[in-house]
Amino acid sequence: LVLCGLLSYFKVLYRSFRFHHSTTMSSFASPTSGTRDSTTGDSTSTSVTKKSDVPSLNEEFTTAITTIDSDPNRALTLLTSVALKVSNLSLFSKSEELTDISTNSLRYLLLPFYLAKSTTGISEMNPHKRLKNITNATSLYYQYLTQCLTYGSIISSEDVTFVQNLVDSKGSSEIPTILVDRDSKIRRFKEQKQAETTINNLQNMLARRGELGVESDDMFEGNDAETIMRELYVEEMKRSAVEAIEEIGNAGR
């Protein structure tokens, strides 16, 4: 009954464009009836979204994140649709570690971050509505950081304790010193740039495989395609975690 209520809520949310993001994202780790394929992470329950929808889900997510800067309203619509489908598929569990999540599902851990980014990208002249967008986005950034802490290996060792304290102090009117500390900001900036460099290198590796027609399972330059894709998604999560920290700091000023 709880699941049916959640799914009905998502449908109403999507149709009316009333984006209550925290409710949407909190359902990601909620268990549903049925079982999950240990290889693909797909749900075998009789949910609205079926296995055959996964390729289109991937395309929808890619379209959404590539249109955030040019059309954040459309991106937000698409991302909310993706969030609904991911919830229906029950791709994630609170008991999982990062290594337990299939490579195909890994990128959807970025949903809270991209929902937040598209929300803040919306041009809003009404001060009240603008403030509401910032509040919703900040809440999603907090959720993303909490998720990163849960799965581990994403937040840098220097920031783990700080991020945990930041999450625990959510709602406080005081800005943690480390958010504005110059040395800390420089270190996070370097971390973000390093992640971006790694991401570019991995994308180039995938491009070379495509140009040469290398099969996904074949080894090339020491890796198969899935290994590269998995590292790419993890690096994107690391970069996004640093950005989420900075955005929370900006919202508190």
mmCIF file of C-alpha atoms in Angstrom, residues 7-163:
data_model
loop_
_atom_site.group_PDB
_atom_site.id
_atom_site.type_symbol
_atom_site.label_atom_id
_atom_site.label_comp_id
_atom_site.label_asym_id
_atom_site.label_seq_id
_atom_site.Cartn_x
_atom_site.Cartn_y
_atom_site.Cartn_z
ATOM 1 C CA LEU A 7 3.890 5.621 -7.223
ATOM 2 C CA SER A 8 0.575 7.496 -7.411
ATOM 3 C CA TYR A 9 2.264 10.509 -5.872
ATOM 4 C CA PHE A 10 5.056 10.412 -8.455
ATOM 5 C CA LYS A 11 2.556 10.338 -11.302
ATOM 6 C CA VAL A 12 0.697 13.338 -9.930
ATOM 7 C CA LEU A 13 4.009 15.128 -9.331
ATOM 8 C CA TYR A 14 5.208 14.504 -12.851
ATOM 9 C CA ARG A 15 1.957 15.581 -14.505
ATOM 10 C CA SER A 16 1.545 18.750 -12.443
ATOM 11 C CA PHE A 17 5.265 19.740 -12.428
ATOM 12 C CA ARG A 18 5.146 20.358 -8.693
ATOM 13 C CA PHE A 19 8.623 19.123 -7.882
ATOM 14 C CA HIS A 20 8.777 18.056 -4.255
ATOM 15 C CA HIS A 21 12.289 16.644 -4.784
ATOM 16 C CA SER A 22 13.089 15.334 -1.362
ATOM 17 C CA THR A 23 10.050 13.054 -1.418
ATOM 18 C CA THR A 24 10.982 11.847 -4.871
ATOM 19 C CA MET A 25 14.578 10.994 -4.019
ATOM 20 C CA SER A 26 13.892 9.422 -0.631
ATOM 21 C CA SER A 27 12.122 6.523 -2.358
ATOM 22 C CA PHE A 28 15.259 5.346 -4.198
ATOM 23 C CA ALA A 29 16.314 2.952 -1.478
ATOM 24 C CA SER A 30 12.825 1.840 -0.522
ATOM 25 C CA PRO A 31 12.273 -1.913 -0.908
ATOM 26 C CA THR A 32 9.552 -3.121 -3.247
ATOM 27 C CA SER A 33 7.920 -6.434 -3.906
ATOM 28 C CA GLY A 34 9.630 -8.824 -6.283
ATOM 29 C CA THR A 35 13.282 -9.681 -6.755
ATOM 30 C CA ARG A 36 16.216 -7.996 -8.441
ATOM 31 C CA ASP A 37 18.496 -9.456 -11.069
ATOM 32 C CA SER A 38 21.938 -9.610 -9.401
ATOM 33 C CA THR A 39 23.630 -9.045 -12.760
ATOM 34 C CA THR A 40 21.688 -6.076 -14.141
ATOM 35 C CA GLY A 41 20.055 -4.694 -11.011
ATOM 36 C CA ASP A 42 16.693 -4.716 -12.826
ATOM 37 C CA SER A 43 13.509 -5.375 -10.936
ATOM 38 C CA THR A 44 11.582 -8.537 -11.714
ATOM 39 C CA SER A 45 8.475 -7.277 -9.943
ATOM 40 C CA THR A 46 5.363 -6.225 -11.821
ATOM 41 C CA SER A 47 6.253 -2.528 -11.620
ATOM 42 C CA VAL A 48 5.237 0.135 -14.113
ATOM 43 C CA THR A 49 8.717 0.248 -15.646
ATOM 44 C CA LYS A 50 9.902 -3.030 -17.192
ATOM 45 C CA LYS A 51 13.333 -4.331 -18.167
ATOM 46 C CA SER A 52 12.649 -3.439 -21.778
ATOM 47 C CA ASP A 53 12.422 0.228 -20.716
ATOM 48 C CA VAL A 54 16.019 0.379 -19.440
ATOM 49 C CA PRO A 55 17.618 1.468 -22.761
ATOM 50 C CA SER A 56 15.097 4.300 -23.143
ATOM 51 C CA LEU A 57 15.658 5.211 -19.482
ATOM 52 C CA ASN A 58 19.368 5.576 -20.170
ATOM 53 C CA GLU A 59 18.670 7.763 -23.205
ATOM 54 C CA GLU A 60 16.198 9.892 -21.249
ATOM 55 C CA PHE A 61 18.739 10.424 -18.467
ATOM 56 C CA THR A 62 21.494 11.338 -20.939
ATOM 57 C CA THR A 63 19.202 13.824 -22.676
ATOM 58 C CA ALA A 64 18.251 15.365 -19.338
ATOM 59 C CA ILE A 65 21.775 15.977 -18.086
ATOM 60 C CA THR A 66 22.929 17.392 -21.424
ATOM 61 C CA THR A 67 20.102 19.954 -21.466
ATOM 62 C CA ILE A 68 20.461 21.270 -17.903
ATOM 63 C CA ASP A 69 22.381 24.366 -18.986
ATOM 64 C CA SER A 70 20.333 25.157 -22.090
ATOM 65 C CA ASP A 71 16.853 24.213 -20.848
ATOM 66 C CA PRO A 72 16.729 23.475 -17.096
ATOM 67 C CA ASN A 73 12.920 23.280 -17.078
ATOM 68 C CA ARG A 74 12.950 20.461 -19.642
ATOM 69 C CA ALA A 75 15.834 18.791 -17.838
ATOM 70 C CA LEU A 76 13.880 18.896 -14.576
ATOM 71 C CA THR A 77 10.858 17.325 -16.264
ATOM 72 C CA LEU A 78 12.962 14.514 -17.731
ATOM 73 C CA LEU A 79 14.865 13.915 -14.495
ATOM 74 C CA THR A 80 11.650 13.658 -12.502
ATOM 75 C CA SER A 81 10.412 11.085 -15.018
ATOM 76 C CA VAL A 82 13.678 9.159 -14.663
ATOM 77 C CA ALA A 83 13.402 9.315 -10.857
ATOM 78 C CA LEU A 84 9.950 7.747 -11.046
ATOM 79 C CA LYS A 85 11.198 4.928 -13.273
ATOM 80 C CA VAL A 86 14.267 4.274 -11.130
ATOM 81 C CA SER A 87 11.995 4.044 -8.105
ATOM 82 C CA ASN A 88 9.765 1.553 -9.930
ATOM 83 C CA LEU A 89 12.774 -0.567 -10.893
ATOM 84 C CA SER A 90 14.084 -0.561 -7.303
ATOM 85 C CA LEU A 91 17.681 -0.418 -8.511
ATOM 86 C CA PHE A 92 19.195 0.388 -5.130
ATOM 87 C CA SER A 93 19.093 -0.949 -1.609
ATOM 88 C CA LYS A 94 20.295 0.620 1.626
ATOM 89 C CA SER A 95 22.154 -2.605 2.439
ATOM 90 C CA GLU A 96 24.314 -2.418 -0.693
ATOM 91 C CA GLU A 97 27.861 -1.200 -1.054
ATOM 92 C CA LEU A 98 29.091 0.649 -4.117
ATOM 93 C CA THR A 99 30.716 -2.523 -5.484
ATOM 94 C CA ASP A 100 27.351 -4.328 -5.314
ATOM 95 C CA ILE A 101 25.666 -1.906 -7.713
ATOM 96 C CA SER A 102 25.753 -2.861 -11.390
ATOM 97 C CA THR A 103 27.645 -0.546 -13.725
ATOM 98 C CA ASN A 104 24.479 0.190 -15.720
ATOM 99 C CA SER A 105 22.723 1.377 -12.550
ATOM 100 C CA LEU A 106 25.634 3.305 -11.065
ATOM 101 C CA ARG A 107 25.045 6.563 -12.940
ATOM 102 C CA TYR A 108 21.549 6.941 -11.476
ATOM 103 C CA LEU A 109 23.129 7.646 -8.084
ATOM 104 C CA LEU A 110 23.749 11.089 -9.591
ATOM 105 C CA LEU A 111 20.026 11.826 -9.844
ATOM 106 C CA PRO A 112 19.770 13.965 -6.662
ATOM 107 C CA PHE A 113 22.720 16.059 -7.822
ATOM 108 C CA TYR A 114 21.314 16.694 -11.302
ATOM 109 C CA LEU A 115 17.839 17.385 -9.938
ATOM 110 C CA ALA A 116 19.396 20.021 -7.688
ATOM 111 C CA LYS A 117 21.457 21.512 -10.495
ATOM 112 C CA SER A 118 18.492 21.803 -12.858
ATOM 113 C CA THR A 119 16.376 23.340 -10.086
ATOM 114 C CA THR A 120 18.901 26.111 -9.431
ATOM 115 C CA GLY A 121 19.254 26.673 -13.174
ATOM 116 C CA ILE A 122 15.633 27.721 -13.596
ATOM 117 C CA SER A 123 15.247 31.462 -14.127
ATOM 118 C CA GLU A 124 12.752 32.752 -11.589
ATOM 119 C CA MET A 125 11.977 36.455 -11.110
ATOM 120 C CA ASN A 126 9.661 35.954 -8.137
ATOM 121 C CA PRO A 127 11.910 36.167 -5.012
ATOM 122 C CA HIS A 128 9.723 33.759 -3.025
ATOM 123 C CA LYS A 129 9.762 31.123 -5.749
ATOM 124 C CA ARG A 130 13.480 31.634 -6.303
ATOM 125 C CA LEU A 131 14.136 31.069 -2.605
ATOM 126 C CA LYS A 132 11.982 27.942 -2.711
ATOM 127 C CA ASN A 133 14.023 26.594 -5.635
ATOM 128 C CA ILE A 134 17.255 27.227 -3.744
ATOM 129 C CA THR A 135 15.846 25.512 -0.638
ATOM 130 C CA ASN A 136 14.729 22.463 -2.652
ATOM 131 C CA ALA A 137 18.067 22.274 -4.462
ATOM 132 C CA THR A 138 20.051 22.552 -1.239
ATOM 133 C CA SER A 139 18.027 19.732 0.272
ATOM 134 C CA LEU A 140 18.856 17.577 -2.759
ATOM 135 C CA TYR A 141 22.559 18.413 -2.482
ATOM 136 C CA TYR A 142 22.424 17.276 1.136
ATOM 137 C CA GLN A 143 20.731 14.053 0.050
ATOM 138 C CA TYR A 144 23.402 13.467 -2.558
ATOM 139 C CA LEU A 145 26.204 13.925 -0.029
ATOM 140 C CA THR A 146 24.430 11.621 2.432
ATOM 141 C CA GLN A 147 24.213 9.027 -0.324
ATOM 142 C CA CYS A 148 27.930 9.433 -1.075
ATOM 143 C CA LEU A 149 28.760 8.857 2.586
ATOM 144 C CA THR A 150 26.556 5.784 2.658
ATOM 145 C CA TYR A 151 28.270 4.089 -0.268
ATOM 146 C CA GLY A 152 31.801 5.294 0.560
ATOM 147 C CA SER A 153 34.792 5.676 -1.798
ATOM 148 C CA ILE A 154 33.344 8.909 -3.225
ATOM 149 C CA ILE A 155 34.063 11.613 -0.653
ATOM 150 C CA SER A 156 37.807 12.256 -0.265
ATOM 151 C CA SER A 157 39.352 11.040 3.000
ATOM 152 C CA GLU A 158 40.109 14.663 3.968
ATOM 153 C CA ASP A 159 36.431 15.606 3.669
ATOM 154 C CA VAL A 160 34.612 12.574 5.126
ATOM 155 C CA THR A 161 34.416 13.884 8.689
ATOM 156 C CA PHE A 162 33.573 17.388 7.496
ATOM 157 C CA VAL A 163 30.812 16.186 5.149
#
